[in-house]
Amino acid sequence: GYLITNCVFDSCTSRGNSAAAISALRGPGLVVDCVMTNCMCREQANPHPYGLALQVSGTGAVADRCRVYGAVCEGLGVERRGAVGVTGGATLRNSLVAGCRAALCSGIYVGANSAVENCTVASNTTLTATDEALHAPQALWLANATATVTNTISSLNVDDTGAAANIGGVDGWEANVGNCFIGGDAHFKNPRKWNFRIRS
């Protein structure tokens, strides 16, 4: 396994298929207390890779207490699915994804047998792209009937027209979402200054 902890990744750029900051593609392993800011994805061979700033994949792979701010995609045809990609049986916990901008899915992409728990996805902008398989762009996307999201807030996320774009997924995704706050006013203390703590 691996352990990546207490690291800051700022203004990292990926021109290939890997995430710009951390690509933890073989579980089991841990990514803990890491911050990724202003990461950028540019050209890549694979038109639909997962995870712009952070990708965790594999059974037993866990990212915990991580923060991803301001990740963006740049370039025509770049359709990175999620500032964070959680695939192959991995889990993302207690993490914040905010202020990111990407096509198809701007916040967290949740793949088969993977889970998102106790996270906040806020103030992300999802751009419309040409991939019909993903339907409407959303900030949080459940890509498989075995993907789950629990105890999570998804709020203040929009598409490129300004319409709400907080959560979506494959047919029946709603059954895999439990005890979450989706859309509406989550009563963040000061989202304009990146304070996504909840007011009393």
CSV table of C-alpha atoms in Angstrom, one decimal:
chain,number,residue,atom,x,y,z
A,1,GLY,CA,0.0,0.0,0.0
A,2,TYR,CA,0.9,3.7,0.0
A,3,LEU,CA,0.5,6.7,2.3
A,4,ILE,CA,0.4,10.3,1.1
A,5,THR,CA,-0.3,12.7,3.9
A,6,ASN,CA,-0.1,16.4,4.9
A,7,CYS,CA,0.9,17.6,1.4
A,8,VAL,CA,0.0,20.7,-0.5
A,9,PHE,CA,-0.2,20.6,-4.3
A,10,ASP,CA,-0.5,24.1,-5.9
A,11,SER,CA,-0.9,25.0,-9.6
A,12,CYS,CA,0.0,21.5,-10.9
A,13,THR,CA,-0.7,20.8,-14.6
A,14,SER,CA,-1.4,17.5,-16.3
A,15,ARG,CA,-1.0,17.0,-20.0
A,16,GLY,CA,-1.5,13.3,-20.0
A,17,ASN,CA,-4.2,11.0,-18.5
A,18,SER,CA,-3.1,11.2,-14.9
A,19,ALA,CA,-4.6,13.6,-12.4
A,20,ALA,CA,-2.6,16.8,-12.0
A,21,ALA,CA,-1.8,16.4,-8.3
A,22,ILE,CA,-2.3,12.8,-7.1
A,23,SER,CA,-3.1,9.6,-9.1
A,24,ALA,CA,-3.4,6.8,-6.6
A,25,LEU,CA,-4.5,4.1,-8.9
A,26,ARG,CA,-3.7,0.9,-7.0
A,27,GLY,CA,-5.4,0.1,-3.8
A,28,PRO,CA,-5.1,-0.4,-0.9
A,29,GLY,CA,-3.6,2.9,0.2
A,30,LEU,CA,-4.3,6.2,1.9
A,31,VAL,CA,-4.3,9.8,0.9
A,32,VAL,CA,-4.9,11.9,4.0
A,33,ASP,CA,-5.0,15.6,4.9
A,34,CYS,CA,-3.9,16.8,1.5
A,35,VAL,CA,-4.8,20.1,-0.2
A,36,MET,CA,-4.9,20.6,-4.0
A,37,THR,CA,-5.3,24.1,-5.3
A,38,ASN,CA,-5.6,25.5,-8.9
A,39,CYS,CA,-4.7,22.3,-10.6
A,40,MET,CA,-5.2,22.2,-14.4
A,41,CYS,CA,-5.8,19.5,-17.0
A,42,ARG,CA,-4.8,20.2,-20.6
A,43,GLU,CA,-4.5,17.9,-23.6
A,44,GLN,CA,-4.7,14.1,-23.1
A,45,ALA,CA,-4.9,11.0,-25.2
A,46,ASN,CA,-7.9,9.6,-23.4
A,47,PRO,CA,-10.8,11.9,-24.0
A,48,HIS,CA,-12.6,10.9,-20.8
A,49,PRO,CA,-10.1,10.3,-17.9
A,50,TYR,CA,-11.3,10.5,-14.3
A,51,GLY,CA,-10.1,13.0,-11.7
A,52,LEU,CA,-8.6,16.3,-12.6
A,53,ALA,CA,-6.7,17.0,-9.4
A,54,LEU,CA,-7.1,13.8,-7.5
A,55,GLN,CA,-7.8,10.2,-8.5
A,56,VAL,CA,-8.1,7.3,-6.1
A,57,SER,CA,-8.9,3.9,-7.5
A,58,GLY,CA,-8.9,0.3,-6.3
A,59,THR,CA,-10.4,-1.8,-3.5
A,60,GLY,CA,-9.1,-0.4,-0.2
A,61,ALA,CA,-8.0,2.9,-1.6
A,62,VAL,CA,-9.2,5.8,0.6
A,63,ALA,CA,-8.8,9.6,0.4
A,64,ASP,CA,-9.7,11.2,3.7
A,65,ARG,CA,-9.9,14.9,4.9
A,66,CYS,CA,-8.7,16.3,1.5
A,67,ARG,CA,-9.5,19.7,0.0
A,68,VAL,CA,-9.6,20.5,-3.7
A,69,TYR,CA,-10.1,24.1,-4.7
A,70,GLY,CA,-10.2,25.8,-8.1
A,71,ALA,CA,-9.3,22.8,-10.4
A,72,VAL,CA,-10.0,23.6,-14.1
A,73,CYS,CA,-9.9,22.0,-17.5
A,74,GLU,CA,-8.4,23.8,-20.5
A,75,GLY,CA,-8.5,23.0,-24.2
A,76,LEU,CA,-11.0,21.8,-26.8
A,77,GLY,CA,-12.4,18.4,-26.2
A,78,VAL,CA,-11.0,18.1,-22.7
A,79,GLU,CA,-13.8,16.3,-20.8
A,80,ARG,CA,-12.2,15.3,-17.5
A,81,ARG,CA,-14.8,13.7,-15.3
A,82,GLY,CA,-14.6,15.2,-11.9
A,83,ALA,CA,-12.1,17.3,-10.1
A,84,VAL,CA,-11.9,14.2,-8.0
A,85,GLY,CA,-12.3,10.7,-9.5
A,86,VAL,CA,-13.3,7.8,-7.1
A,87,THR,CA,-13.2,4.6,-9.0
A,88,GLY,CA,-12.6,0.8,-8.8
A,89,GLY,CA,-13.9,0.3,-5.3
A,90,ALA,CA,-12.2,3.4,-3.7
A,91,THR,CA,-13.7,5.7,-1.0
A,92,LEU,CA,-13.6,9.5,-0.6
A,93,ARG,CA,-14.4,10.7,3.0
A,94,ASN,CA,-14.6,14.0,4.9
A,95,SER,CA,-13.4,16.0,2.0
A,96,LEU,CA,-14.3,19.3,0.3
A,97,VAL,CA,-14.4,20.0,-3.5
A,98,ALA,CA,-15.1,23.6,-4.3
A,99,GLY,CA,-14.7,26.2,-7.0
A,100,CYS,CA,-13.8,23.7,-9.8
A,101,ARG,CA,-14.7,24.0,-13.4
A,102,ALA,CA,-14.8,21.1,-15.8
A,103,ALA,CA,-16.9,19.5,-18.5
A,104,LEU,CA,-19.4,16.7,-17.8
A,105,CYS,CA,-18.7,16.5,-14.0
A,106,SER,CA,-17.0,19.4,-12.1
A,107,GLY,CA,-16.9,18.0,-8.6
A,108,ILE,CA,-16.7,14.2,-7.8
A,109,TYR,CA,-17.1,11.4,-10.3
A,110,VAL,CA,-18.1,8.2,-8.4
A,111,GLY,CA,-17.4,4.9,-10.3
A,112,ALA,CA,-18.4,1.3,-9.8
A,113,ASN,CA,-18.3,-0.1,-6.2
A,114,SER,CA,-17.0,3.3,-5.0
A,115,ALA,CA,-18.2,5.5,-2.3
A,116,VAL,CA,-18.4,9.2,-1.2
A,117,GLU,CA,-19.0,9.8,2.5
A,118,ASN,CA,-19.3,12.9,4.6
A,119,CYS,CA,-18.2,15.3,1.8
A,120,THR,CA,-19.0,18.8,0.7
A,121,VAL,CA,-19.3,19.6,-3.0
A,122,ALA,CA,-19.9,23.4,-3.5
A,123,SER,CA,-19.6,26.3,-5.9
A,124,ASN,CA,-18.5,24.2,-8.8
A,125,THR,CA,-19.3,24.9,-12.5
A,126,THR,CA,-20.0,22.0,-14.8
A,127,LEU,CA,-19.7,22.7,-18.6
A,128,THR,CA,-21.9,21.1,-21.2
A,129,ALA,CA,-19.9,18.6,-23.3
A,130,THR,CA,-20.6,16.3,-26.2
A,131,ASP,CA,-20.8,13.0,-24.3
A,132,GLU,CA,-24.4,11.9,-24.4
A,133,ALA,CA,-23.7,9.0,-22.0
A,134,LEU,CA,-23.5,11.4,-19.1
A,135,HIS,CA,-26.6,13.3,-19.9
A,136,ALA,CA,-27.0,16.6,-18.1
A,137,PRO,CA,-23.7,18.0,-16.6
A,138,GLN,CA,-23.6,17.8,-12.8
A,139,ALA,CA,-21.1,18.5,-9.9
A,140,LEU,CA,-21.6,15.1,-8.4
A,141,TRP,CA,-22.1,12.1,-10.6
A,142,LEU,CA,-22.9,8.4,-9.8
A,143,ALA,CA,-21.6,6.5,-12.8
A,144,ASN,CA,-22.7,3.1,-11.9
A,145,ALA,CA,-25.6,1.3,-10.0
A,146,THR,CA,-23.1,0.2,-7.4
A,147,ALA,CA,-21.8,3.8,-6.6
A,148,THR,CA,-22.9,5.3,-3.3
A,149,VAL,CA,-23.0,8.7,-1.7
A,150,THR,CA,-23.9,9.2,1.9
A,151,ASN,CA,-24.0,12.1,4.5
A,152,THR,CA,-22.9,14.6,1.8
A,153,ILE,CA,-23.7,18.2,0.9
A,154,SER,CA,-23.9,19.2,-2.8
A,155,SER,CA,-25.0,22.9,-3.0
A,156,LEU,CA,-24.4,26.1,-5.0
A,157,ASN,CA,-23.2,24.1,-8.0
A,158,VAL,CA,-24.3,25.3,-11.5
A,159,ASP,CA,-23.9,24.5,-15.2
A,160,ASP,CA,-22.7,26.9,-17.8
A,161,THR,CA,-26.1,28.5,-18.1
A,162,GLY,CA,-26.3,29.2,-14.4
A,163,ALA,CA,-28.9,26.5,-13.7
A,164,ALA,CA,-28.5,24.2,-10.6
A,165,ALA,CA,-26.3,21.2,-11.3
A,166,ASN,CA,-25.8,19.5,-8.0
A,167,ILE,CA,-26.1,15.7,-8.6
A,168,GLY,CA,-27.0,13.1,-11.2
A,169,GLY,CA,-26.1,9.7,-12.5
A,170,VAL,CA,-27.1,6.6,-14.3
A,171,ASP,CA,-30.7,5.5,-14.1
A,172,GLY,CA,-31.8,4.8,-10.6
A,173,TRP,CA,-28.9,6.7,-9.0
A,174,GLU,CA,-31.3,8.2,-6.4
A,175,ALA,CA,-31.6,4.8,-4.6
A,176,ASN,CA,-27.8,5.0,-3.8
A,177,VAL,CA,-27.9,8.4,-2.2
A,178,GLY,CA,-28.6,8.5,1.5
A,179,ASN,CA,-28.9,11.2,4.2
A,180,CYS,CA,-27.6,13.9,1.9
A,181,PHE,CA,-28.4,17.6,1.5
A,182,ILE,CA,-28.8,18.4,-2.2
A,183,GLY,CA,-29.3,21.9,-3.6
A,184,GLY,CA,-31.0,24.7,-1.7
A,185,ASP,CA,-29.3,26.8,0.9
A,186,ALA,CA,-26.8,24.8,3.0
A,187,HIS,CA,-26.2,27.8,5.3
A,188,PHE,CA,-22.5,27.9,4.6
A,189,LYS,CA,-20.7,30.6,6.7
A,190,ASN,CA,-19.2,32.5,3.8
A,191,PRO,CA,-18.9,30.6,0.5
A,192,ARG,CA,-17.5,33.6,-1.4
A,193,LYS,CA,-14.5,33.4,0.8
A,194,TRP,CA,-14.2,29.6,0.7
A,195,ASN,CA,-15.7,29.1,4.1
A,196,PHE,CA,-18.0,26.1,3.7
A,197,ARG,CA,-18.5,25.4,7.4
A,198,ILE,CA,-22.2,25.3,8.4
A,199,ARG,CA,-23.7,28.2,10.3
A,200,SER,CA,-25.2,27.4,13.7
